[in-house]
mmCIF file of C-alpha atoms and ligand atoms in Angstrom:
data_model
loop_
_atom_site.group_PDB
_atom_site.id
_atom_site.type_symbol
_atom_site.label_atom_id
_atom_site.label_comp_id
_atom_site.label_asym_id
_atom_site.label_seq_id
_atom_site.Cartn_x
_atom_site.Cartn_y
_atom_site.Cartn_z
ATOM 1 C CA MET A 1 -51.627 -23.698 -7.810
ATOM 2 C CA CYS A 2 -48.524 -23.096 -5.749
ATOM 3 C CA GLN A 3 -45.196 -24.550 -6.704
ATOM 4 C CA ILE A 4 -42.356 -25.565 -4.394
ATOM 5 C CA LEU A 5 -38.867 -26.742 -5.238
ATOM 6 C CA ILE A 6 -37.456 -29.371 -2.882
ATOM 7 C CA ILE A 7 -33.691 -29.661 -3.084
ATOM 8 C CA TYR A 8 -32.446 -32.917 -1.617
ATOM 9 C CA THR A 9 -28.814 -32.773 -0.499
ATOM 10 C CA GLY A 10 -28.803 -35.768 1.870
ATOM 11 C CA GLY A 11 -28.752 -36.170 5.655
ATOM 12 C CA THR A 12 -30.404 -38.609 8.045
ATOM 13 C CA ILE A 13 -33.879 -37.799 6.682
ATOM 14 C CA GLY A 14 -32.980 -39.817 3.595
ATOM 15 C CA MET A 15 -30.839 -42.512 5.142
ATOM 16 C CA MET A 16 -31.418 -46.181 5.724
ATOM 17 C CA SER A 17 -29.663 -48.546 8.006
ATOM 18 C CA ASP A 18 -27.488 -51.042 6.143
ATOM 19 C CA PRO A 19 -28.919 -54.449 7.120
ATOM 20 C CA LYS A 20 -25.451 -55.949 7.566
ATOM 21 C CA THR A 21 -23.283 -53.187 9.029
ATOM 22 C CA LYS A 22 -26.116 -51.130 10.657
ATOM 23 C CA VAL A 23 -24.352 -47.979 9.410
ATOM 24 C CA LEU A 24 -26.702 -45.197 8.192
ATOM 25 C CA ARG A 25 -26.305 -44.488 4.453
ATOM 26 C CA PRO A 26 -28.140 -42.063 2.099
ATOM 27 C CA ILE A 27 -31.021 -43.350 -0.130
ATOM 28 C CA ASN A 28 -32.505 -41.660 -3.213
ATOM 29 C CA PHE A 29 -35.427 -39.246 -3.280
ATOM 30 C CA GLU A 30 -37.939 -41.702 -4.791
ATOM 31 C CA GLN A 31 -37.466 -43.883 -1.726
ATOM 32 C CA ILE A 32 -38.157 -40.840 0.451
ATOM 33 C CA MET A 33 -41.366 -40.046 -1.483
ATOM 34 C CA ASP A 34 -42.560 -43.636 -0.990
ATOM 35 C CA ASN A 35 -42.507 -42.971 2.756
ATOM 36 C CA VAL A 36 -44.603 -39.789 2.542
ATOM 37 C CA PRO A 37 -47.726 -40.473 0.450
ATOM 38 C CA GLU A 38 -49.230 -37.342 2.092
ATOM 39 C CA LEU A 39 -47.123 -35.257 -0.307
ATOM 40 C CA GLU A 40 -49.596 -36.140 -3.062
ATOM 41 C CA ARG A 41 -52.432 -34.643 -1.030
ATOM 42 C CA LEU A 42 -50.842 -31.197 -0.724
ATOM 43 C CA ASN A 43 -52.553 -28.673 -2.915
ATOM 44 C CA CYS A 44 -49.226 -27.808 -4.429
ATOM 45 C CA ARG A 45 -46.982 -28.779 -7.311
ATOM 46 C CA ILE A 46 -43.719 -30.175 -5.950
ATOM 47 C CA LYS A 47 -40.622 -30.064 -8.125
ATOM 48 C CA VAL A 48 -37.637 -32.025 -6.894
ATOM 49 C CA HIS A 49 -33.948 -31.528 -7.509
ATOM 50 C CA SER A 50 -31.933 -34.321 -6.012
ATOM 51 C CA PHE A 51 -28.146 -34.061 -5.803
ATOM 52 C CA ASP A 52 -26.493 -36.749 -7.948
ATOM 53 C CA GLU A 53 -24.420 -37.665 -4.974
ATOM 54 C CA VAL A 54 -26.371 -37.163 -1.735
ATOM 55 C CA ILE A 55 -24.171 -36.485 1.257
ATOM 56 C CA ASP A 56 -23.921 -36.608 5.001
ATOM 57 C CA SER A 57 -23.800 -32.901 5.830
ATOM 58 C CA SER A 58 -20.409 -33.298 7.490
ATOM 59 C CA ASN A 59 -19.137 -33.238 3.896
ATOM 60 C CA MET A 60 -20.799 -29.881 3.161
ATOM 61 C CA ASN A 61 -18.580 -27.148 1.673
ATOM 62 C CA PRO A 62 -18.723 -23.665 0.076
ATOM 63 C CA ALA A 63 -18.775 -25.101 -3.472
ATOM 64 C CA ILE A 64 -22.057 -26.855 -2.623
ATOM 65 C CA TRP A 65 -23.428 -23.635 -1.093
ATOM 66 C CA SER A 66 -22.705 -21.915 -4.434
ATOM 67 C CA LYS A 67 -24.494 -24.732 -6.210
ATOM 68 C CA LEU A 68 -27.521 -24.285 -3.911
ATOM 69 C CA ALA A 69 -27.523 -20.524 -4.517
ATOM 70 C CA GLY A 70 -27.394 -21.196 -8.275
ATOM 71 C CA LEU A 71 -30.360 -23.588 -8.083
ATOM 72 C CA ILE A 72 -32.359 -20.979 -6.174
ATOM 73 C CA GLN A 73 -31.443 -18.334 -8.746
ATOM 74 C CA ASP A 74 -32.387 -20.575 -11.703
ATOM 75 C CA ASN A 75 -35.794 -21.479 -10.245
ATOM 76 C CA TYR A 76 -36.567 -18.225 -8.426
ATOM 77 C CA ASP A 77 -39.199 -16.882 -10.839
ATOM 78 C CA ASP A 78 -41.017 -20.223 -11.226
ATOM 79 C CA VAL A 79 -41.676 -21.253 -7.635
ATOM 80 C CA ASP A 80 -43.255 -19.820 -4.474
ATOM 81 C CA GLY A 81 -40.628 -21.178 -2.140
ATOM 82 C CA PHE A 82 -37.816 -23.647 -1.531
ATOM 83 C CA VAL A 83 -37.352 -26.531 0.890
ATOM 84 C CA ILE A 84 -33.804 -27.820 1.301
ATOM 85 C CA LEU A 85 -33.438 -31.299 2.786
ATOM 86 C CA HIS A 86 -30.110 -31.312 4.564
ATOM 87 C CA GLY A 87 -28.356 -33.140 7.393
ATOM 88 C CA SER A 88 -28.737 -31.391 10.716
ATOM 89 C CA ASP A 89 -25.031 -31.498 11.643
ATOM 90 C CA THR A 90 -24.016 -28.527 9.487
ATOM 91 C CA MET A 91 -27.476 -27.178 8.634
ATOM 92 C CA ALA A 92 -26.929 -23.968 10.609
ATOM 93 C CA PHE A 93 -23.703 -23.275 8.666
ATOM 94 C CA SER A 94 -25.472 -23.797 5.321
ATOM 95 C CA ALA A 95 -28.483 -21.697 6.317
ATOM 96 C CA SER A 96 -26.168 -18.922 7.545
ATOM 97 C CA ALA A 97 -24.055 -19.034 4.372
ATOM 98 C CA LEU A 98 -27.123 -18.955 2.105
ATOM 99 C CA SER A 99 -28.562 -16.001 4.025
ATOM 100 C CA PHE A 100 -25.493 -13.931 3.076
ATOM 101 C CA MET A 101 -25.396 -15.239 -0.489
ATOM 102 C CA LEU A 102 -29.049 -14.352 -1.180
ATOM 103 C CA GLU A 103 -29.445 -10.575 -0.900
ATOM 104 C CA ASN A 104 -32.982 -9.095 -1.071
ATOM 105 C CA LEU A 105 -34.501 -12.562 -0.765
ATOM 106 C CA GLY A 106 -38.263 -12.330 -1.280
ATOM 107 C CA LYS A 107 -39.199 -16.021 -1.062
ATOM 108 C CA PRO A 108 -38.881 -18.617 1.710
ATOM 109 C CA VAL A 109 -35.836 -20.902 1.729
ATOM 110 C CA ILE A 110 -36.564 -23.469 4.437
ATOM 111 C CA PHE A 111 -33.915 -25.949 5.522
ATOM 112 C CA THR A 112 -35.137 -29.079 7.228
ATOM 113 C CA GLY A 113 -34.052 -32.624 7.969
ATOM 114 C CA SER A 114 -34.556 -35.025 10.819
ATOM 115 C CA GLN A 115 -32.924 -36.886 13.662
ATOM 116 C CA LEU A 116 -34.380 -40.254 12.585
ATOM 117 C CA PRO A 117 -34.581 -41.559 8.992
ATOM 118 C CA ILE A 118 -37.909 -41.059 7.232
ATOM 119 C CA SER A 119 -38.451 -44.817 7.119
ATOM 120 C CA ALA A 120 -38.152 -45.200 10.917
ATOM 121 C CA ILE A 121 -41.429 -45.773 12.758
ATOM 122 C CA ARG A 122 -40.865 -42.965 15.267
ATOM 123 C CA THR A 123 -39.416 -40.605 12.688
ATOM 124 C CA ASP A 124 -39.535 -36.826 13.097
ATOM 125 C CA ALA A 125 -38.961 -36.449 9.347
ATOM 126 C CA LYS A 126 -42.563 -36.417 8.147
ATOM 127 C CA GLU A 127 -43.731 -33.542 10.349
ATOM 128 C CA ASN A 128 -40.569 -31.570 9.592
ATOM 129 C CA LEU A 129 -40.968 -32.049 5.849
ATOM 130 C CA MET A 130 -44.721 -31.412 5.623
ATOM 131 C CA THR A 131 -44.638 -28.267 7.778
ATOM 132 C CA ALA A 132 -41.523 -26.951 6.007
ATOM 133 C CA ILE A 133 -43.509 -27.168 2.755
ATOM 134 C CA GLU A 134 -46.512 -25.447 4.402
ATOM 135 C CA ILE A 135 -44.229 -22.598 5.491
ATOM 136 C CA ALA A 136 -42.517 -22.371 2.097
ATOM 137 C CA LYS A 137 -45.881 -21.890 0.386
ATOM 138 C CA ALA A 138 -47.511 -19.653 3.027
ATOM 139 C CA LYS A 139 -48.548 -16.236 1.727
ATOM 140 C CA LYS A 140 -50.587 -13.319 2.943
ATOM 141 C CA ASN A 141 -52.053 -10.898 0.395
ATOM 142 C CA GLY A 142 -49.835 -12.484 -2.232
ATOM 143 C CA VAL A 143 -46.625 -11.880 -0.228
ATOM 144 C CA ALA A 144 -44.527 -14.708 1.255
ATOM 145 C CA ARG A 145 -45.025 -14.881 5.022
ATOM 146 C CA VAL A 146 -41.380 -15.706 5.703
ATOM 147 C CA PRO A 147 -39.068 -14.476 2.922
ATOM 148 C CA GLU A 148 -35.986 -15.593 4.827
ATOM 149 C CA VAL A 149 -33.480 -18.432 4.958
ATOM 150 C CA CYS A 150 -34.778 -20.491 7.898
ATOM 151 C CA ILE A 151 -34.464 -23.799 9.672
ATOM 152 C CA TYR A 152 -37.653 -25.672 10.492
ATOM 153 C CA PHE A 153 -37.201 -28.409 13.081
ATOM 154 C CA ASP A 154 -39.341 -29.930 15.841
ATOM 155 C CA TYR A 155 -42.333 -27.579 15.523
ATOM 156 C CA LYS A 156 -40.232 -24.412 15.436
ATOM 157 C CA LEU A 157 -39.077 -22.092 12.687
ATOM 158 C CA PHE A 158 -35.739 -20.382 13.318
ATOM 159 C CA ARG A 159 -33.897 -17.668 11.426
ATOM 160 C CA GLY A 160 -31.080 -19.675 9.848
ATOM 161 C CA ASN A 161 -28.248 -17.296 10.715
ATOM 162 C CA ARG A 162 -29.352 -17.123 14.367
ATOM 163 C CA SER A 163 -29.469 -20.844 15.025
ATOM 164 C CA PHE A 164 -27.058 -23.631 15.908
ATOM 165 C CA LYS A 165 -27.295 -27.374 16.436
ATOM 166 C CA TYR A 166 -27.634 -27.780 20.143
ATOM 167 C CA ASN A 167 -28.629 -31.396 20.696
ATOM 168 C CA SER A 168 -27.538 -34.481 18.799
ATOM 169 C CA SER A 169 -29.995 -36.884 20.376
ATOM 170 C CA LYS A 170 -33.261 -35.016 20.960
ATOM 171 C CA PHE A 171 -35.757 -34.104 18.250
ATOM 172 C CA GLU A 172 -35.307 -30.537 19.503
ATOM 173 C CA ALA A 173 -31.987 -30.265 17.675
ATOM 174 C CA PHE A 174 -31.761 -26.480 17.179
ATOM 175 C CA ARG A 175 -31.862 -23.349 19.269
ATOM 176 C CA SER A 176 -31.703 -19.652 18.576
ATOM 177 C CA PRO A 177 -31.312 -18.022 21.999
ATOM 178 C CA ASN A 178 -30.431 -14.556 20.748
ATOM 179 C CA TYR A 179 -33.449 -14.173 18.463
ATOM 180 C CA PRO A 180 -37.114 -15.177 18.803
ATOM 181 C CA ILE A 181 -38.484 -18.084 16.790
ATOM 182 C CA LEU A 182 -40.237 -16.963 13.592
ATOM 183 C CA ALA A 183 -43.117 -19.428 13.752
ATOM 184 C CA GLU A 184 -44.410 -22.295 15.828
ATOM 185 C CA SER A 185 -46.555 -25.136 14.629
ATOM 186 C CA GLY A 186 -49.173 -26.825 16.759
ATOM 187 C CA VAL A 187 -52.858 -27.075 16.018
ATOM 188 C CA HIS A 188 -52.257 -23.795 14.166
ATOM 189 C CA LEU A 189 -49.199 -22.506 12.390
ATOM 190 C CA ARG A 190 -48.460 -19.213 14.174
ATOM 191 C CA PHE A 191 -46.078 -16.689 12.615
ATOM 192 C CA SER A 192 -44.319 -14.061 14.762
ATOM 193 C CA ILE A 193 -44.943 -11.344 12.209
ATOM 194 C CA ASN A 194 -42.986 -8.638 14.025
ATOM 195 C CA ASP A 195 -39.826 -10.749 14.084
ATOM 196 C CA ILE A 196 -39.860 -11.730 10.398
ATOM 197 C CA ARG A 197 -37.631 -9.800 7.998
ATOM 198 C CA HIS A 198 -38.832 -8.604 4.605
ATOM 199 C CA PRO A 199 -36.425 -7.381 1.906
ATOM 200 C CA LYS A 200 -35.976 -3.608 1.763
ATOM 201 C CA GLU A 201 -35.566 -3.717 -2.008
ATOM 202 C CA ASP A 202 -36.906 -5.871 -4.836
ATOM 203 C CA GLY A 203 -34.711 -8.072 -6.943
ATOM 204 C CA LEU A 204 -32.719 -11.020 -5.688
ATOM 205 C CA ILE A 205 -28.951 -10.536 -5.862
ATOM 206 C CA ILE A 206 -26.853 -13.687 -5.697
ATOM 207 C CA HIS A 207 -23.309 -13.702 -4.311
ATOM 208 C CA LYS A 208 -21.738 -17.034 -5.143
ATOM 209 C CA LYS A 209 -18.176 -16.234 -4.149
ATOM 210 C CA LEU A 210 -16.994 -17.252 -0.702
ATOM 211 C CA THR A 211 -13.445 -17.709 0.499
ATOM 212 C CA SER A 212 -12.395 -20.571 2.751
ATOM 213 C CA GLU A 213 -9.318 -18.682 3.939
ATOM 214 C CA VAL A 214 -10.686 -18.006 7.406
ATOM 215 C CA ALA A 215 -9.172 -19.248 10.688
ATOM 216 C CA VAL A 216 -10.627 -19.725 14.155
ATOM 217 C CA LEU A 217 -8.934 -18.741 17.387
ATOM 218 C CA LYS A 218 -10.766 -20.236 20.348
ATOM 219 C CA LEU A 219 -9.325 -18.905 23.574
ATOM 220 C CA TYR A 220 -8.745 -20.805 26.798
ATOM 221 C CA PRO A 221 -6.740 -19.977 29.898
ATOM 222 C CA GLY A 222 -3.176 -21.097 29.245
ATOM 223 C CA ILE A 223 -3.228 -20.822 25.456
ATOM 224 C CA SER A 224 0.409 -20.426 24.447
ATOM 225 C CA PRO A 225 2.012 -17.642 22.388
ATOM 226 C CA LYS A 226 3.122 -20.264 19.869
ATOM 227 C CA VAL A 227 -0.412 -21.529 19.251
ATOM 228 C CA VAL A 228 -1.830 -18.000 18.950
ATOM 229 C CA GLU A 229 0.994 -16.946 16.643
ATOM 230 C CA ASN A 230 0.502 -19.978 14.391
ATOM 231 C CA ILE A 231 -3.173 -19.177 13.947
ATOM 232 C CA LEU A 232 -2.723 -15.442 13.491
ATOM 233 C CA THR A 233 0.059 -15.798 10.942
ATOM 234 C CA ALA A 234 -1.773 -18.429 8.868
ATOM 235 C CA ASP A 235 -2.320 -17.447 5.246
ATOM 236 C CA VAL A 236 -5.911 -16.254 5.737
ATOM 237 C CA GLY A 237 -7.749 -12.962 5.369
ATOM 238 C CA GLY A 238 -9.852 -13.253 8.504
ATOM 239 C CA VAL A 239 -9.937 -14.800 11.960
ATOM 240 C CA VAL A 240 -13.031 -15.516 14.036
ATOM 241 C CA MET A 241 -11.912 -15.169 17.655
ATOM 242 C CA GLU A 242 -14.076 -16.903 20.254
ATOM 243 C CA THR A 243 -13.598 -14.998 23.472
ATOM 244 C CA PHE A 244 -14.804 -15.147 27.084
ATOM 245 C CA GLY A 245 -18.064 -13.704 28.412
ATOM 246 C CA ALA A 246 -18.911 -10.318 26.937
ATOM 247 C CA GLY A 247 -15.990 -10.488 24.469
ATOM 248 C CA ASN A 248 -13.054 -10.483 26.887
ATOM 249 C CA THR A 249 -9.502 -11.775 26.386
ATOM 250 C CA SER A 250 -6.200 -11.853 28.204
ATOM 251 C CA THR A 251 -4.520 -8.452 28.405
ATOM 252 C CA ASP A 252 -1.019 -9.991 28.261
ATOM 253 C CA GLN A 253 1.148 -7.785 26.105
ATOM 254 C CA TRP A 254 2.333 -10.654 23.884
ATOM 255 C CA PHE A 255 -1.277 -11.504 23.086
ATOM 256 C CA ILE A 256 -2.348 -7.944 22.244
ATOM 257 C CA ASP A 257 0.854 -7.466 20.174
ATOM 258 C CA LEU A 258 0.113 -10.588 18.106
ATOM 259 C CA LEU A 259 -3.445 -9.426 17.428
ATOM 260 C CA LYS A 260 -2.232 -5.962 16.469
ATOM 261 C CA GLN A 261 0.431 -7.355 14.121
ATOM 262 C CA ALA A 262 -2.207 -9.493 12.394
ATOM 263 C CA ILE A 263 -4.552 -6.514 11.962
ATOM 264 C CA ASP A 264 -1.720 -4.266 10.737
ATOM 265 C CA SER A 265 -0.829 -6.919 8.162
ATOM 266 C CA GLY A 266 -4.359 -6.620 6.676
ATOM 267 C CA LYS A 267 -6.208 -9.386 8.490
ATOM 268 C CA VAL A 268 -9.664 -8.883 9.915
ATOM 269 C CA ILE A 269 -10.334 -10.293 13.389
ATOM 270 C CA VAL A 270 -13.900 -10.558 14.638
ATOM 271 C CA ASP A 271 -14.728 -11.061 18.306
ATOM 272 C CA ILE A 272 -17.628 -13.374 19.187
ATOM 273 C CA SER A 273 -18.343 -14.887 22.574
ATOM 274 C CA GLN A 274 -18.018 -18.510 23.642
ATOM 275 C CA CYS A 275 -21.318 -17.939 25.485
ATOM 276 C CA LYS A 276 -24.337 -19.044 23.499
ATOM 277 C CA VAL A 277 -26.566 -16.318 24.937
ATOM 278 C CA GLY A 278 -25.780 -12.614 25.173
ATOM 279 C CA THR A 279 -23.570 -10.237 23.253
ATOM 280 C CA VAL A 280 -20.021 -8.931 22.943
ATOM 281 C CA GLU A 281 -19.599 -5.498 24.521
ATOM 282 C CA LEU A 282 -16.199 -4.202 23.527
ATOM 283 C CA GLY A 283 -14.930 -1.758 26.117
ATOM 284 C CA ARG A 284 -17.205 -2.831 28.959
ATOM 285 C CA TYR A 285 -14.293 -4.479 30.748
ATOM 286 C CA GLU A 286 -10.637 -3.541 30.743
ATOM 287 C CA THR A 287 -10.086 -6.965 29.156
ATOM 288 C CA SER A 288 -11.873 -5.922 25.954
ATOM 289 C CA LYS A 289 -11.056 -2.199 25.786
ATOM 290 C CA LEU A 290 -7.650 -2.849 24.177
ATOM 291 C CA LEU A 291 -9.294 -5.018 21.498
ATOM 292 C CA LYS A 292 -11.444 -2.107 20.429
ATOM 293 C CA ASP A 293 -8.440 0.228 20.395
ATOM 294 C CA ILE A 294 -6.377 -1.997 18.076
ATOM 295 C CA GLY A 295 -9.266 -2.518 15.631
ATOM 296 C CA VAL A 296 -10.813 -5.918 16.432
ATOM 297 C CA ALA A 297 -14.315 -6.098 14.911
ATOM 298 C CA ASN A 298 -17.276 -6.420 17.268
ATOM 299 C CA GLY A 299 -19.269 -9.548 16.391
ATOM 300 C CA TYR A 300 -22.035 -8.646 18.883
ATOM 301 C CA ASP A 301 -24.402 -11.615 19.383
ATOM 302 C CA MET A 302 -23.549 -13.561 16.217
ATOM 303 C CA THR A 303 -23.458 -17.335 16.344
ATOM 304 C CA PHE A 304 -20.184 -19.005 15.421
ATOM 305 C CA GLU A 305 -21.908 -20.323 12.293
ATOM 306 C CA ALA A 306 -22.984 -16.837 11.219
ATOM 307 C CA ALA A 307 -19.595 -15.259 12.034
ATOM 308 C CA ILE A 308 -17.580 -17.788 10.032
ATOM 309 C CA THR A 309 -19.840 -17.782 6.955
ATOM 310 C CA LYS A 310 -20.235 -13.987 7.027
ATOM 311 C CA THR A 311 -16.435 -13.628 7.088
ATOM 312 C CA MET A 312 -16.167 -16.097 4.178
ATOM 313 C CA TYR A 313 -18.771 -14.103 2.254
ATOM 314 C CA LEU A 314 -17.288 -10.669 2.973
ATOM 315 C CA LEU A 315 -13.690 -11.696 2.207
ATOM 316 C CA GLY A 316 -14.907 -13.334 -0.996
ATOM 317 C CA ASN A 317 -16.558 -10.127 -2.145
ATOM 318 C CA TYR A 318 -14.562 -7.187 -0.739
ATOM 319 C CA ASP A 319 -10.810 -6.533 -0.800
ATOM 320 C CA ASP A 320 -10.640 -3.651 1.650
ATOM 321 C CA PRO A 321 -10.173 -4.957 5.249
ATOM 322 C CA LYS A 322 -11.700 -1.725 6.631
ATOM 323 C CA LEU A 323 -14.892 -2.346 4.651
ATOM 324 C CA VAL A 324 -14.944 -6.007 5.719
ATOM 325 C CA LYS A 325 -14.644 -4.903 9.374
ATOM 326 C CA GLU A 326 -17.418 -2.337 8.909
ATOM 327 C CA TYR A 327 -19.767 -4.912 7.352
ATOM 328 C CA LEU A 328 -18.891 -7.492 10.003
ATOM 329 C CA GLU A 329 -20.197 -5.027 12.590
ATOM 330 C CA THR A 330 -23.318 -4.241 10.539
ATOM 331 C CA ASP A 331 -26.592 -6.143 10.547
ATOM 332 C CA LEU A 332 -26.733 -7.374 6.934
ATOM 333 C CA ARG A 333 -29.340 -10.173 7.057
ATOM 334 C CA GLY A 334 -30.727 -10.083 10.579
ATOM 335 C CA GLU A 335 -27.731 -12.024 11.921
ATOM 336 C CA LEU A 336 -26.815 -9.606 14.731
ATOM 337 C CA THR A 337 -28.232 -6.951 16.995
ATOM 338 C CA VAL A 338 -26.069 -3.861 17.418
ATOM 339 C CA SER A 339 -26.190 -2.962 21.092
HETATM 340 N N1 LIG B 1 -24.906 -36.844 10.088
HETATM 341 C C1 LIG B 1 -26.198 -36.392 9.630
HETATM 342 C C2 LIG B 1 -25.965 -35.205 8.699
HETATM 343 O O1 LIG B 1 -25.766 -34.115 9.151
HETATM 344 C C3 LIG B 1 -27.060 -36.022 10.781
HETATM 345 C C4 LIG B 1 -28.435 -35.528 10.411
HETATM 346 O O2 LIG B 1 -28.867 -35.558 9.279
HETATM 347 O O3 LIG B 1 -29.156 -35.095 11.305
HETATM 348 O O4 LIG B 1 -25.969 -35.397 7.499
#
């Protein structure tokens, strides 16, 4: 019989409205189970690990990601797959982080949650939970159908490091415009087999170390030298720079000089676009040619969530900025398409 580990971290799926204040607060896993008697009917043994203190995912952090990676490592040989119940607000960050922390992953790690609490009459939680379990246990010829870190939400399975929270009020909370969905559930559960990644080598390798010393420089017309300088001289090893269109920035000399000084001082700067669809093409326009020349890393079509967690992972594991830049530009876990 198959075996699945559900890790319950918190989120709306397990919240209840306080009768007096009407504020949504986390409940414990037994109360969740009471709302889904169907779990008993699954032909599967469900193990549950509930966090002692369940959280709203706005309180998520790298220490908890390490804890999640450790739980996956400890239970890896005993189960067929993992389902992580998590708030949707930062789910794409957690799924992206875990994808980098779990190298050669050979089993499904499916994040899910919901927009309405599991106790609500119109809840989306039950379908999300039941299908996430179905996906976590799905195998073909003894091999997991989706050995990836994914997000399952509103009938769609997304690669975790390609997705972002797009809507805070619809059940369709996530999108992944730069990569096809990995499965869709309707009357049948259909897997897009050609888009699913399988590990090239056997043997899970866990990387628990991430660094939080990463800054973000989001550009806008009129950004001042002082603001840019403050960000680029912060005590961090890397900067995720959100640029215009296909990776373009101002060509003002002061701006290019500040970037160059930061790179020369050992910082890594990665260029991703503020556009949600499409890719960075360094050198296509005059306004990105200089970036390439001074050594800004090309983030291609990475989401913000993937870029920030990948930088945290790389800086936590490699000291050489040249190597960090090279890996930032390399497809490590299906997070980018080199164009
Ligand atoms: N604030 C909640 C959280 O991210 C929202 C949700 O679960 O969808 O924990």
